[in-house]
Amino acid sequence: MSGQKTALITGISGQDGSYLAELLLGKGYEVHGIIRRSSSINTSRLDDIYQDPHASHRRLFLHYGDTTDASMLANIVRETQPDEVYNLAAQSHVKVSFEIPDYTGDVTGLGTIRLLEAIRAAGISTRFYQASTSELYGSTPPPQSETTPFHPRSPYGVAKIYSYWATVNYREAYGLHASNGILFNHESPRRGETFVTRKITRAVARIVAGLQDKLYMGNIDAVRDWGYAKEYVEGMWLMAQQDEPDDYVLATGEGATVRQFLEASFSHVGLEWEKYVEHDSRYERPSEVDALIGDPAKAKEKLGWVAKTHWRDLAKLMVDADRKQLDDELSGRHVRADRG
Ligand code: NAP
Ligand code: G4F
């Protein structure tokens, strides 16, 4: 079909990658995604948009690869000639990054340079989106905007700052249309189960069902600015549509403590969180990011993007989805509850 755009997404099997792929397919794009080879199926978040490889008009194509494999990245960029590249692949867990710092630096930091070099080597005019993060601000107090100084507090944050500056550098050095989305925490029923919001909402569902009686948590005084992932991928796409590349914060502008998220999630099903939650220091980090609250004014003004769902509604939405998913599992209906 003439005029059809092509996008390449690294990290397509993750939370954001799956929502972004849906958005782009809905806009008529041909979408290519990189997935890792795994001994078990790792594409469950793509179930709704999976297309039979034998279907003649399919627009979703999955390719095996890894951000540590430069030749694979070069081949896929050259072969697919994407109009837009969204670099979402990362070892994205902050606590885990303290345990595997070398690997995190390789995948989350150097992986970006490998992809940028693949674009340069292909000699194509593409638009590049980098999944930057509020973790870059680290210990710099809120509110945080595009002009706030960075002070990362984890190997993950340090790796992401490398990728942030690599993106800026390729924009300045080579004129690449390369933008950083500095995204504050965004969650959904598809959130990985070891991130704090999903850990809480899954536990609430399991406690209601009588499958669990305690929830062990780390630092519940931490403040985060939680939004809804499905809305944030729209902001990624908008950045790639601008005439000029730039860097943008996406956030709700509202902060809450982990304690408040616990209270909202448990009270949604009529439970008192204090009766179930206990502390376990194993979930604390060697250096914590105490408070992240974004200032999304630039994204509102330049992109027309505004976060609609704030943390209280997000907590309810995620508890409801986890309860439905558990009900389906227990009754033998293995239907995902993450349609939201
Ligand atoms: P996620 O659910 O953890 O997804 C990460 C994706 O990267 C998965 O598809 C994963 O594949 C893939 N990946 C991991 N290591 C890889 C490697 N070596 N080679 C190729 N792919 C690899 O993360 P997310 O929440 O969707 O976040 C998307 C991106 O935004 C990440 O870069 C994250 O750091 C960043 N970010 C996230 C947030 C947030 O609050 N969610 C905020 C700011 C920035 P598998 O499925 O095989 O593991
Ligand atoms: O849900 P978290 O693990 O997310 P964190 O560390 O903020 O990182 C996420 O958001 C970043 C954007 O700011 C992304 F770049 C990154 O990829 C990831 O998506 O932890 C949130 C807070 C932390 O302060 C943590 O110490 O919750 C606190 N927490 C307290 N107890 C816990 C727990 N976190 C986890 N994962 N598990 C706990 O038991």
PDB file of N, CA and C in Angstrom, residues 73 87 109-118 162-163 166-167 169-170:
ATOM      1  N   LEU A  73      21.121  -5.887  14.565  1.00  0.00           N
ATOM      2  CA  LEU A  73      20.459  -4.577  14.503  1.00  0.00           C
ATOM      3  C   LEU A  73      20.708  -3.909  13.150  1.00  0.00           C
ATOM      4  N   ASN A  87      13.019   2.871  20.377  1.00  0.00           N
ATOM      5  CA  ASN A  87      13.958   2.040  21.126  1.00  0.00           C
ATOM      6  C   ASN A  87      13.478   1.864  22.565  1.00  0.00           C
ATOM      7  N   GLY A 109      22.369   0.679  27.959  1.00  0.00           N
ATOM      8  CA  GLY A 109      23.210   1.802  27.538  1.00  0.00           C
ATOM      9  C   GLY A 109      23.782   1.588  26.148  1.00  0.00           C
ATOM     10  N   LEU A 110      24.720   0.666  26.024  1.00  0.00           N
ATOM     11  CA  LEU A 110      25.390   0.455  24.733  1.00  0.00           C
ATOM     12  C   LEU A 110      24.437   0.020  23.622  1.00  0.00           C
ATOM     13  N   GLY A 111      23.362  -0.683  23.998  1.00  0.00           N
ATOM     14  CA  GLY A 111      22.384  -1.119  22.997  1.00  0.00           C
ATOM     15  C   GLY A 111      21.868   0.051  22.161  1.00  0.00           C
ATOM     16  N   THR A 112      21.746   1.209  22.782  1.00  0.00           N
ATOM     17  CA  THR A 112      21.227   2.387  22.061  1.00  0.00           C
ATOM     18  C   THR A 112      22.216   2.866  21.005  1.00  0.00           C
ATOM     19  N   ILE A 113      23.492   2.896  21.363  1.00  0.00           N
ATOM     20  CA  ILE A 113      24.509   3.305  20.384  1.00  0.00           C
ATOM     21  C   ILE A 113      24.544   2.314  19.216  1.00  0.00           C
ATOM     22  N   ARG A 114      24.395   1.028  19.533  1.00  0.00           N
ATOM     23  CA  ARG A 114      24.407   0.022  18.451  1.00  0.00           C
ATOM     24  C   ARG A 114      23.262   0.289  17.470  1.00  0.00           C
ATOM     25  N   LEU A 115      22.103   0.631  18.009  1.00  0.00           N
ATOM     26  CA  LEU A 115      20.943   0.886  17.154  1.00  0.00           C
ATOM     27  C   LEU A 115      21.125   2.190  16.371  1.00  0.00           C
ATOM     28  N   LEU A 116      21.622   3.210  17.019  1.00  0.00           N
ATOM     29  CA  LEU A 116      21.860   4.487  16.325  1.00  0.00           C
ATOM     30  C   LEU A 116      22.885   4.298  15.201  1.00  0.00           C
ATOM     31  N   GLU A 117      23.920   3.507  15.462  1.00  0.00           N
ATOM     32  CA  GLU A 117      24.922   3.244  14.423  1.00  0.00           C
ATOM     33  C   GLU A 117      24.323   2.428  13.273  1.00  0.00           C
ATOM     34  N   ALA A 118      23.410   1.532  13.609  1.00  0.00           N
ATOM     35  CA  ALA A 118      22.746   0.743  12.556  1.00  0.00           C
ATOM     36  C   ALA A 118      21.949   1.668  11.641  1.00  0.00           C
ATOM     37  N   TYR A 162      23.435   7.460  29.599  1.00  0.00           N
ATOM     38  CA  TYR A 162      24.283   7.249  28.415  1.00  0.00           C
ATOM     39  C   TYR A 162      23.417   7.278  27.154  1.00  0.00           C
ATOM     40  N   SER A 163      22.296   6.572  27.212  1.00  0.00           N
ATOM     41  CA  SER A 163      21.406   6.528  26.052  1.00  0.00           C
ATOM     42  C   SER A 163      20.763   7.879  25.773  1.00  0.00           C
ATOM     43  N   ALA A 166      23.466   9.935  24.126  1.00  0.00           N
ATOM     44  CA  ALA A 166      23.751   9.391  22.788  1.00  0.00           C
ATOM     45  C   ALA A 166      22.699   9.899  21.802  1.00  0.00           C
ATOM     46  N   THR A 167      21.442   9.921  22.244  1.00  0.00           N
ATOM     47  CA  THR A 167      20.343  10.393  21.394  1.00  0.00           C
ATOM     48  C   THR A 167      20.526  11.874  21.057  1.00  0.00           C
ATOM     49  N   ASN A 169      23.345  13.486  21.130  1.00  0.00           N
ATOM     50  CA  ASN A 169      24.565  13.619  20.327  1.00  0.00           C
ATOM     51  C   ASN A 169      24.332  13.277  18.851  1.00  0.00           C
ATOM     52  N   TYR A 170      23.558  12.213  18.573  1.00  0.00           N
ATOM     53  CA  TYR A 170      23.316  11.842  17.169  1.00  0.00           C
ATOM     54  C   TYR A 170      22.413  12.863  16.482  1.00  0.00           C
TER      55      TYR A 170
END
